[in-house]
Amino acid sequence: MDMLKYVGTRFVIFVVSIFVASVVVFGFMAVLPGDPAVVALGVNASPDAVAALRAEFGTDRPLAVQYLDWVGGLLTGDFGTSYVTRNPIGPIISDRLAVTSWLVLCAMAVALVTALPLGTLSALRHRKASGLAISFGSQIGIAIPAFVMGIALVYVFAVWLRVLPSGGWVVPIQDPGGFIQHLVLPVLSLGLVQGAILTRYVRSATLDVMREDYIRTARSKGLSGLPIVTRHILRNSSIPVVTVLGLQLTTLLIGAVVIERVFVVPGLGSLLLDSVANRDLLTVQGVVMVLVLAALIINFVVDILYTVLDPRLRSS
Amino acid sequence: MTDLVPPAEPTAPTESPVAQPEIVTEATAGRPRRPMGPLFITGAVLVGVVMAAALISFVWTPYNPIKVDAAARLQSPNAEHWLGTDKFGRDIFSQILVGARTTLYVGVIAVGLASIIGTPLGIFAGMSNRGWLTELVMRANDLLLAFPALLLAIMFGAVFGASTLTAMIAIGIATIPSFARLARSGTLQVMSTEYVLAARIAGRKPIAIAWRHVLPNVFGLLIVQGSVSFAIAVLAEAALSYLGFGTAPPTPSWGRMLQEAQEQIFTLPIILLWPALAIAVAVLGFNLLGDGLRDRFDPRLEDRR
């Protein structure tokens, strides 16, 4: 019952947050000086043409009406029609989101696959050279921004070894092999850096758990090695790690904006940057809303997972 | 930041009272601080190098960092241009020095803004006995987490035009939640101590308690957060200027140097190395400094390592 109440409260907060975020995003773009109709037609356009276009865009209506129209559209996946390209924005966003999702999810997998074993190992051997070496390596990894990592990987694999393309994108169903080749470097640049950060969290969570009494009990019971790690340490250290994972997914989503620029990948980030450059503000507004919404959803899911994973939090 | 340094009070070691207020006796209060660890020293040296580069750039650079010299385009490192030149013939070493200034400038303003806004909010949320007010502050905080620095800066850039100012403000605003959360959790701990209870019974006003008891005790944690946030700010600034949403040309910034040098990755890759290295040194420095300071300030870590 308490659990249900908790989830209910979180859900209400989640919905209110989405509402406030949509007002912030809409309001922010609304303060922009300059009329989209004037921007589209140029300053020399006749007042009648501007008025007609304004009516077409719907920007002659009060802001509150425009907001409700926009939000109402979002609920059905309608992001409006771009003032610049005159194309519907929703389908473009969903295409681009698919590309970015590939990057983010594969990068998360890379981060997990590197961080879980390395972080646990460096905690188990925290007084030995191998543990310290992992710690040191992760510290260096954190100091390298993903886009710098990306440039370095391009140099090694595209310029020097010439085994992978330096950028671009291939649709998976058209050419699966080419798709994977184009995916490797951007995913590694995002994933390895996040993996380095995650390694440190896994290490410190594992160290915390290793000091607990129940680990000592398990050891004194005669358990050793792997059973302790899998049954006691990993299960308990996963709780703080899940929170970090959620934050990292958000970081990856935003990191993808930069990485897409490095590797010329047509994802959500490229769409955002191109739209800003083209002063296509309704598209900017749509992309920003999608990214913020993703962050809010991730936070909500993490909140819920947190209580599911940690029974101690359910009763309190 | 420096105006927040508490008055010299040798008897108030920030490293212990939060968790174990009873051990702050005359005997322990005067004990020497723990020696500086290798993390702290390495971090301090790296940060020192970046600061020195920034300071030197005010009085001396080998060449004018923004002077275009067509005859000296794209040179490898040599005796005249120690780190080489870029596609406009500008001296890279000079640009790196001035870039350090840009980086620190953005970091100081962004972290300063975040701490000046976030700390009082967090202390207020921790001390307030009105639940809904605390809830409101913390929910606003959570909402802000959904607007990361890069996204805010791109939004600001779209609306106001990208500049150093929009980058600093965006990074600063996005950093507020980390200070507010930390200040709040520290405040909650301090508020449960007996000396705060004593102060309240003695009739001290909340603002006086906040200033005399809470702030000095959470200060160590905030310094640690400041250093870590600075590293994040350096990363964000680099990414933003790489994307063209940071400091406008011709003022040198490390991120834009990388972006401009990327065209030369097939012909002169060495000139990509310098700004990349500069960014990594700055981030590593502030991260290590933060870790080193945490070892000194965070009492829970006494038995670590």
XYZ file of C-alpha atoms in Angstrom:
621
model
C 0.000 0.000 0.000
C 2.761 2.399 0.940
C 4.497 1.407 -2.248
C 1.430 2.296 -4.311
C 1.080 5.606 -2.547
C 4.713 6.389 -3.225
C 4.420 5.542 -6.913
C 1.215 7.595 -7.107
C 2.883 10.650 -5.560
C 5.857 10.306 -7.889
C 3.542 10.041 -10.863
C 1.697 13.228 -9.935
C 5.041 15.034 -9.549
C 6.128 13.610 -12.901
C 3.023 14.891 -14.703
C 3.257 18.331 -13.074
C 6.946 18.518 -14.038
C 6.102 17.788 -17.668
C 3.506 20.547 -17.622
C 5.888 23.086 -16.078
C 8.690 22.065 -18.456
C 6.405 22.553 -21.465
C 5.475 26.041 -20.235
C 9.168 26.867 -19.730
C 10.170 25.616 -23.193
C 7.252 27.346 -24.913
C 7.684 30.553 -22.915
C 11.360 30.644 -23.643
C 10.878 30.505 -27.373
C 7.989 32.978 -27.179
C 10.166 35.748 -25.731
C 12.225 35.694 -28.899
C 12.164 39.034 -30.664
C 11.168 38.802 -34.310
C 8.047 37.521 -35.971
C 8.419 34.122 -37.676
C 6.321 35.393 -40.573
C 8.652 38.371 -41.087
C 11.689 36.104 -40.752
C 10.240 33.737 -43.391
C 9.285 36.446 -45.890
C 12.094 38.923 -45.322
C 11.823 42.521 -44.110
C 10.655 43.870 -47.454
C 7.483 41.764 -47.601
C 4.164 43.572 -47.856
C 2.155 43.870 -44.631
C -0.696 41.903 -46.236
C 1.578 38.962 -47.063
C 2.984 38.991 -43.531
C -0.513 39.070 -42.046
C -1.596 36.194 -44.277
C 1.387 34.079 -43.310
C 0.854 34.943 -39.649
C -2.695 33.615 -39.967
C -1.355 30.491 -41.666
C 1.215 29.876 -38.912
C -1.357 30.768 -36.263
C 1.065 33.224 -34.651
C -1.589 35.979 -34.749
C -3.471 34.252 -31.921
C -2.916 34.969 -28.222
C 0.072 33.175 -26.682
C -2.105 31.083 -24.362
C -4.075 29.755 -27.345
C -0.859 29.013 -29.228
C 0.490 27.176 -26.186
C -2.635 25.051 -25.768
C -2.614 24.278 -29.469
C 1.049 23.231 -29.305
C 0.680 21.080 -26.176
C -2.531 19.554 -27.488
C -0.668 18.601 -30.647
C 2.217 17.090 -28.650
C -0.215 14.700 -26.968
C -1.034 13.237 -30.385
C 2.536 13.398 -31.669
C 1.857 16.515 -33.755
C 4.733 18.956 -33.322
C 3.341 21.492 -35.781
C 4.648 22.601 -39.152
C 8.080 24.180 -39.487
C 7.993 27.909 -40.309
C 11.123 27.480 -42.389
C 10.807 24.194 -44.296
C 6.963 24.099 -44.166
C 7.177 20.370 -43.404
C 5.488 18.665 -40.444
C 8.008 18.431 -37.583
C 6.749 15.260 -35.853
C 7.881 12.708 -38.466
C 11.348 14.304 -38.712
C 11.764 14.198 -34.940
C 10.751 10.547 -34.753
C 13.188 9.593 -37.558
C 16.006 11.457 -35.853
C 15.086 10.085 -32.438
C 15.513 6.545 -33.785
C 19.090 7.351 -34.843
C 19.939 8.984 -31.517
C 18.398 6.068 -29.620
C 20.751 3.659 -31.375
C 23.705 5.751 -30.259
C 22.534 6.234 -26.688
C 21.438 2.662 -25.989
C 24.520 1.065 -27.544
C 26.732 3.546 -25.667
C 24.975 2.666 -22.408
C 25.634 -1.007 -23.119
C 29.321 -0.267 -23.746
C 29.490 1.734 -20.513
C 27.879 -1.072 -18.497
C 29.991 -3.814 -20.030
C 33.186 -1.930 -19.194
C 32.176 -0.426 -15.850
C 30.545 -3.315 -13.995
C 33.500 -5.727 -14.132
C 36.172 -3.024 -13.908
C 34.502 -1.151 -11.053
C 33.865 -4.303 -9.033
C 37.373 -5.561 -9.690
C 39.011 -2.305 -8.686
C 37.028 -2.325 -5.423
C 37.838 -5.943 -4.628
C 41.510 -5.196 -5.292
C 41.529 -1.663 -3.970
C 44.818 -2.188 -2.171
C 46.525 -3.929 -5.076
C 48.252 -2.471 -8.112
C 45.616 -3.753 -10.554
C 42.821 -2.015 -8.621
C 44.754 1.232 -8.474
C 45.537 1.006 -12.183
C 41.818 0.747 -13.008
C 41.105 3.687 -10.709
C 43.781 5.747 -12.380
C 42.568 4.810 -15.858
C 39.003 5.786 -15.033
C 40.197 9.128 -13.668
C 41.926 9.834 -16.997
C 38.835 8.655 -18.904
C 36.630 11.116 -17.021
C 38.889 14.010 -17.964
C 38.443 13.363 -21.691
C 35.254 14.840 -23.121
C 33.338 12.452 -25.391
C 33.892 14.648 -28.445
C 37.659 14.709 -27.874
C 37.555 10.926 -27.500
C 35.621 10.845 -30.767
C 38.257 12.891 -32.593
C 41.007 10.666 -31.174
C 39.176 7.516 -32.305
C 38.698 9.001 -35.785
C 42.429 9.616 -35.932
C 43.327 6.072 -34.886
C 40.698 4.051 -36.781
C 39.891 6.223 -39.791
C 43.069 8.182 -40.496
C 45.815 5.883 -39.267
C 44.480 2.308 -39.503
C 41.861 3.150 -42.130
C 39.527 0.402 -40.946
C 36.421 2.432 -40.053
C 34.644 5.404 -41.639
C 35.335 8.820 -40.068
C 31.663 9.755 -40.035
C 28.298 9.521 -41.696
C 25.343 7.217 -41.188
C 23.743 4.232 -42.918
C 20.193 3.069 -42.322
C 20.300 -0.399 -40.665
C 17.814 -2.162 -42.959
C 19.571 -0.945 -46.104
C 23.048 -2.114 -45.209
C 23.478 -3.801 -41.811
C 27.249 -4.159 -42.195
C 27.734 -0.509 -43.091
C 25.382 0.460 -40.291
C 27.538 -1.302 -37.707
C 30.737 0.179 -39.174
C 29.299 3.675 -38.875
C 27.962 3.003 -35.403
C 31.173 1.761 -33.789
C 33.164 4.973 -33.350
C 30.389 7.296 -32.128
C 29.168 4.625 -29.725
C 32.662 3.996 -28.372
C 33.321 7.723 -27.882
C 30.140 8.125 -25.864
C 30.278 4.760 -24.119
C 33.906 4.643 -22.990
C 33.781 8.054 -21.322
C 30.523 7.220 -19.521
C 32.029 3.835 -18.685
C 34.931 5.582 -16.965
C 32.531 7.661 -14.868
C 30.369 4.638 -14.073
C 33.430 2.600 -13.068
C 34.073 5.046 -10.256
C 30.501 4.829 -8.992
C 30.502 1.040 -9.155
C 33.823 1.024 -7.303
C 32.670 3.283 -4.510
C 29.294 1.519 -4.174
C 31.089 -1.825 -3.980
C 33.552 -0.496 -1.408
C 30.639 0.736 0.714
C 28.917 -2.637 0.573
C 32.123 -4.529 1.323
C 32.327 -2.809 4.689
C 28.835 -3.931 5.719
C 28.327 -6.430 8.507
C 26.416 -8.868 6.309
C 29.446 -9.300 4.099
C 31.509 -10.153 7.156
C 28.769 -12.600 8.169
C 28.803 -14.157 4.729
C 32.564 -14.527 4.896
C 32.454 -16.027 8.365
C 29.828 -18.479 7.106
C 32.546 -19.765 4.835
C 31.329 -18.167 1.610
C 34.110 -16.784 -0.488
C 34.940 -15.347 -3.847
C 32.275 -15.396 -6.509
C 29.165 -16.246 -4.410
C 29.821 -13.245 -2.164
C 30.299 -10.993 -5.150
C 27.188 -12.127 -7.037
C 24.781 -12.801 -4.175
C 25.676 -10.070 -1.746
C 27.893 -7.378 -3.153
C 26.444 -6.849 -6.640
C 22.845 -6.985 -5.493
C 23.412 -4.290 -2.887
C 25.802 -2.119 -4.832
C 23.358 -2.029 -7.752
C 21.049 0.326 -5.829
C 23.182 3.476 -5.981
C 24.423 2.449 -9.420
C 20.884 2.450 -10.873
C 20.456 6.104 -9.899
C 23.683 6.991 -11.617
C 22.656 5.002 -14.682
C 19.547 7.132 -15.003
C 21.535 10.343 -14.787
C 23.978 8.910 -17.306
C 21.251 8.139 -19.811
C 20.325 11.818 -19.704
C 23.984 12.791 -20.054
C 24.350 10.436 -23.018
C 21.305 11.911 -24.711
C 22.824 15.380 -24.466
C 26.336 14.074 -25.191
C 24.924 12.609 -28.398
C 24.192 16.160 -29.573
C 27.924 16.862 -29.660
C 28.963 13.430 -30.922
C 26.479 13.635 -33.804
C 28.241 16.819 -34.849
C 31.667 15.156 -34.681
C 30.582 12.149 -36.777
C 27.998 13.910 -38.978
C 25.247 11.589 -37.741
C 21.688 12.705 -38.638
C 20.214 12.370 -35.145
C 18.179 14.580 -32.866
C 21.249 16.627 -31.931
C 22.085 17.477 -35.537
C 18.445 18.422 -36.070
C 18.596 20.711 -33.033
C 21.810 22.434 -34.115
C 20.717 22.774 -37.746
C 17.363 24.190 -36.671
C 19.069 26.749 -34.465
C 21.314 27.712 -37.382
C 18.279 28.030 -39.703
C 16.292 29.945 -37.079
C 13.670 27.209 -37.337
C 12.403 27.841 -33.850
C 9.333 25.639 -33.782
C 11.579 22.680 -34.567
C 14.047 23.783 -31.856
C 11.141 23.979 -29.442
C 9.988 20.474 -30.412
C 13.432 18.870 -30.122
C 14.148 20.549 -26.783
C 10.791 19.337 -25.475
C 11.555 15.767 -26.579
C 14.964 15.836 -24.845
C 13.520 17.324 -21.648
C 10.657 14.834 -21.701
C 13.135 11.976 -22.081
C 15.090 13.267 -19.080
C 11.905 13.514 -16.985
C 10.789 10.006 -17.964
C 14.215 8.606 -17.077
C 14.159 10.352 -13.678
C 10.679 9.015 -12.976
C 11.610 5.439 -13.893
C 14.769 5.645 -11.763
C 12.747 6.880 -8.792
C 10.416 3.918 -9.096
C 13.189 1.375 -9.731
C 14.999 2.661 -6.697
C 12.178 1.594 -4.389
C 11.685 -1.699 -6.183
C 15.373 -2.549 -5.778
C 15.660 -1.442 -2.179
C 12.973 -3.005 0.010
C 14.203 -0.927 2.944
C 12.807 2.207 1.280
C 9.342 0.738 0.789
C 8.264 0.832 4.392
C 9.784 4.181 5.283
C 33.711 32.579 -4.294
C 36.458 33.896 -2.056
C 34.178 36.291 -0.214
C 32.441 33.256 1.250
C 35.547 32.097 3.087
C 34.678 32.002 6.776
C 36.758 34.027 9.222
C 39.858 32.272 10.460
C 38.560 30.038 13.210
C 41.153 27.455 14.083
C 38.733 25.651 16.386
C 36.199 24.913 13.684
C 37.605 22.084 11.644
C 35.007 21.423 8.993
C 36.131 17.840 8.702
C 34.489 16.393 11.765
C 31.585 18.153 13.499
C 28.835 17.197 11.096
C 28.944 13.501 11.764
C 30.595 13.381 15.154
C 30.054 16.663 16.955
C 31.111 15.202 20.298
C 34.732 14.772 19.322
C 35.346 18.465 18.790
C 36.960 19.098 22.118
C 39.893 21.340 22.890
C 42.188 18.382 22.656
C 41.129 17.401 19.161
C 40.307 20.807 17.780
C 43.900 21.911 17.737
C 45.275 18.790 16.087
C 47.048 19.272 12.796
C 45.015 18.665 9.692
C 45.553 15.483 7.784
C 48.512 15.781 5.458
C 47.767 16.657 1.888
C 47.271 13.526 -0.171
C 48.812 12.816 -3.564
C 45.448 13.436 -5.254
C 45.239 16.910 -3.799
C 48.818 17.751 -4.732
C 48.507 16.445 -8.307
C 45.202 18.265 -8.741
C 46.597 21.476 -7.300
C 49.632 21.322 -9.605
C 47.495 20.778 -12.730
C 45.067 23.546 -11.757
C 48.092 25.702 -10.969
C 49.453 25.132 -14.484
C 46.142 26.215 -16.052
C 45.936 29.270 -13.795
C 49.543 30.179 -14.538
C 48.863 29.908 -18.277
C 45.864 32.204 -17.902
C 47.797 34.747 -15.806
C 50.825 34.711 -18.102
C 48.556 35.352 -21.099
C 47.619 38.736 -19.621
C 51.185 40.007 -19.751
C 52.890 37.881 -22.409
C 52.165 35.592 -25.322
C 54.820 34.648 -27.898
C 52.631 36.044 -30.706
C 49.375 37.912 -30.947
C 46.972 34.947 -30.654
C 44.475 36.373 -33.139
C 46.966 37.678 -35.694
C 46.424 36.015 -39.085
C 49.692 35.246 -40.888
C 49.148 33.633 -44.294
C 52.855 32.876 -44.730
C 52.978 30.802 -41.539
C 49.900 28.621 -42.150
C 49.711 25.071 -40.793
C 53.221 24.653 -39.445
C 54.254 21.683 -37.321
C 55.806 22.545 -33.974
C 59.128 24.328 -34.526
C 61.539 26.732 -32.866
C 59.453 29.797 -33.706
C 55.985 28.375 -33.198
C 56.469 25.927 -30.320
C 53.166 24.124 -30.843
C 52.734 24.974 -34.526
C 50.187 27.205 -36.259
C 46.585 26.788 -37.367
C 45.026 27.222 -40.806
C 45.108 31.009 -40.437
C 48.762 31.016 -39.385
C 47.889 31.891 -35.801
C 50.319 30.711 -33.128
C 48.784 27.777 -31.253
C 50.789 28.174 -28.060
C 49.579 31.770 -27.718
C 46.012 30.616 -28.338
C 46.287 27.875 -25.711
C 47.476 30.443 -23.138
C 44.610 32.833 -23.855
C 42.203 29.881 -24.061
C 43.048 29.051 -20.438
C 41.778 32.508 -19.533
C 38.484 31.891 -21.361
C 38.054 28.521 -19.671
C 38.701 29.824 -16.160
C 36.559 32.893 -16.731
C 33.563 30.806 -17.763
C 34.165 28.335 -14.923
C 34.484 30.988 -12.197
C 31.345 32.861 -13.228
C 29.288 29.701 -13.806
C 30.279 27.979 -10.558
C 30.054 31.280 -8.662
C 26.538 31.858 -9.948
C 25.478 28.306 -9.106
C 26.897 28.413 -5.576
C 25.538 31.867 -4.752
C 22.031 30.835 -5.807
C 22.097 27.136 -4.946
C 23.640 27.292 -1.470
C 21.114 29.667 0.166
C 18.261 27.777 -1.509
C 19.547 24.476 -0.164
C 20.143 25.835 3.346
C 16.699 27.432 3.278
C 15.096 24.167 2.148
C 16.957 22.311 4.902
C 16.017 24.769 7.673
C 12.473 25.625 6.686
C 9.842 23.949 8.800
C 7.168 24.565 6.228
C 7.050 21.339 4.255
C 5.436 22.633 1.101
C 8.047 25.368 0.689
C 10.884 22.862 0.946
C 9.038 20.593 -1.427
C 8.621 23.442 -3.921
C 12.321 24.338 -3.850
C 13.402 20.734 -4.246
C 10.895 19.991 -7.031
C 12.049 23.082 -8.941
C 15.525 21.720 -8.445
C 14.578 18.336 -9.882
C 12.943 20.015 -12.836
C 16.144 21.919 -13.540
C 17.973 18.587 -13.755
C 15.965 17.905 -16.906
C 17.619 20.952 -18.522
C 21.320 20.076 -18.753
C 23.890 22.826 -19.324
C 24.377 22.048 -22.994
C 20.673 22.100 -23.762
C 20.134 25.351 -21.829
C 23.081 26.952 -23.595
C 21.744 25.922 -27.003
C 18.309 27.331 -26.071
C 19.908 30.576 -24.876
C 22.009 30.652 -28.022
C 18.910 30.190 -30.195
C 17.058 33.022 -28.498
C 19.734 35.550 -27.541
C 22.585 34.579 -29.868
C 25.502 32.496 -28.601
C 28.188 34.250 -26.564
C 30.478 33.726 -23.587
C 27.747 35.233 -21.430
C 24.995 32.840 -22.521
C 27.357 29.896 -22.046
C 28.330 31.020 -18.532
C 24.769 31.665 -17.448
C 23.489 28.392 -18.901
C 26.240 26.342 -17.247
C 25.679 28.255 -14.010
C 21.921 27.676 -13.938
C 22.341 23.996 -14.772
C 24.797 23.658 -11.865
C 22.450 25.159 -9.240
C 20.778 21.814 -8.344
C 24.017 20.117 -7.317
C 24.787 22.920 -4.844
C 21.217 23.122 -3.565
C 20.993 19.365 -2.953
C 24.302 19.215 -1.191
C 23.621 22.304 0.934
C 20.247 20.867 1.912
C 21.545 17.468 2.968
C 24.410 19.086 4.884
C 21.982 21.493 6.551
C 19.673 18.676 7.631
C 22.626 17.021 9.392
C 23.743 20.217 11.093
C 20.193 21.063 12.186
C 19.958 17.809 14.109
C 23.006 18.580 16.241
C 22.856 19.676 19.854
C 24.653 22.967 19.344
C 21.976 24.087 16.904
C 19.312 23.026 19.385
C 21.139 25.059 22.018
C 21.309 28.062 19.721
C 17.588 27.795 18.986
C 16.719 27.541 22.672
C 18.904 30.585 23.290
C 16.626 32.396 20.871
C 18.956 32.905 17.957
C 17.211 33.870 14.751
C 17.215 31.343 11.872
C 19.331 33.631 9.722
C 21.971 33.819 12.462
C 21.945 30.044 12.850
C 22.308 29.665 9.111
C 25.269 32.039 9.031
C 27.067 31.031 12.253
C 26.436 27.284 12.379
C 25.139 25.871 9.130
C 27.271 27.649 6.544
C 30.652 27.026 8.213
C 29.792 23.346 8.591
C 28.626 22.717 5.052
C 31.370 24.892 3.632
C 33.860 22.070 3.177
C 31.374 20.007 1.205
C 30.578 23.036 -0.933
C 34.245 23.609 -1.731
C 34.506 20.000 -2.885
C 31.383 20.444 -4.991
C 32.819 23.683 -6.365
C 35.924 21.930 -7.619
C 33.984 19.061 -9.195
C 31.479 21.487 -10.738
C 34.367 23.490 -12.129
C 35.584 20.401 -13.980
C 32.094 19.878 -15.393
C 31.919 23.550 -16.376
C 35.234 23.250 -18.231
C 33.878 20.248 -20.137
C 30.637 22.047 -20.946
C 32.440 25.177 -22.102
C 34.696 23.116 -24.368
C 31.749 21.257 -25.885
C 29.798 24.486 -26.382
C 32.612 26.352 -28.075
C 33.229 23.241 -30.213
C 29.605 23.460 -31.364
C 29.845 27.210 -31.883
C 27.662 28.094 -28.885
C 30.399 29.511 -26.697
C 32.871 32.351 -26.903
C 32.642 34.031 -30.290
C 35.673 34.181 -32.582
C 38.314 35.515 -32.712
C 38.750 35.178 -28.915
C 40.581 31.835 -28.566
C 38.829 28.979 -26.803
C 40.014 25.395 -26.614
C 36.795 23.877 -27.890
C 36.723 26.008 -31.021
C 40.429 25.389 -31.643
C 39.557 21.687 -31.785
C 36.660 22.286 -34.109
C 38.811 24.373 -36.463
C 41.722 21.931 -36.350
C 39.481 18.951 -37.077
C 39.675 19.712 -40.810
C 43.413 19.054 -40.591
C 43.060 15.603 -39.053
C 44.383 14.007 -42.258
C 47.191 16.489 -42.858
C 48.390 17.946 -39.551
C 46.832 15.947 -36.672
C 49.360 17.266 -34.138
C 47.543 20.596 -33.859
C 44.477 18.727 -32.567
C 46.522 17.322 -29.733
C 47.231 20.608 -27.923
C 43.695 21.863 -27.221
C 42.605 18.288 -26.396
C 45.444 17.990 -23.930
C 44.683 21.400 -22.427
C 41.026 20.449 -21.817
C 42.007 17.104 -20.292
C 44.600 18.708 -17.985
C 42.108 21.288 -16.723
C 39.333 18.737 -16.130
C 41.680 16.213 -14.526
C 43.141 18.949 -12.319
C 39.814 20.126 -10.937
C 38.530 16.559 -10.531
C 41.629 15.461 -8.602
C 41.554 18.631 -6.537
C 37.927 17.861 -5.666
C 38.807 14.276 -4.704
C 41.750 15.441 -2.641
C 39.634 18.039 -0.844
C 36.917 15.455 -0.226
C 39.456 13.263 1.521
C 40.161 16.181 3.838
C 36.642 17.457 4.352
C 34.407 14.401 4.314
C 34.497 12.667 7.685
C 32.847 9.520 6.350
C 35.915 8.774 4.304
C 38.335 8.603 7.222
C 38.816 4.860 6.887
C 39.051 4.857 3.134
C 42.117 3.766 1.198
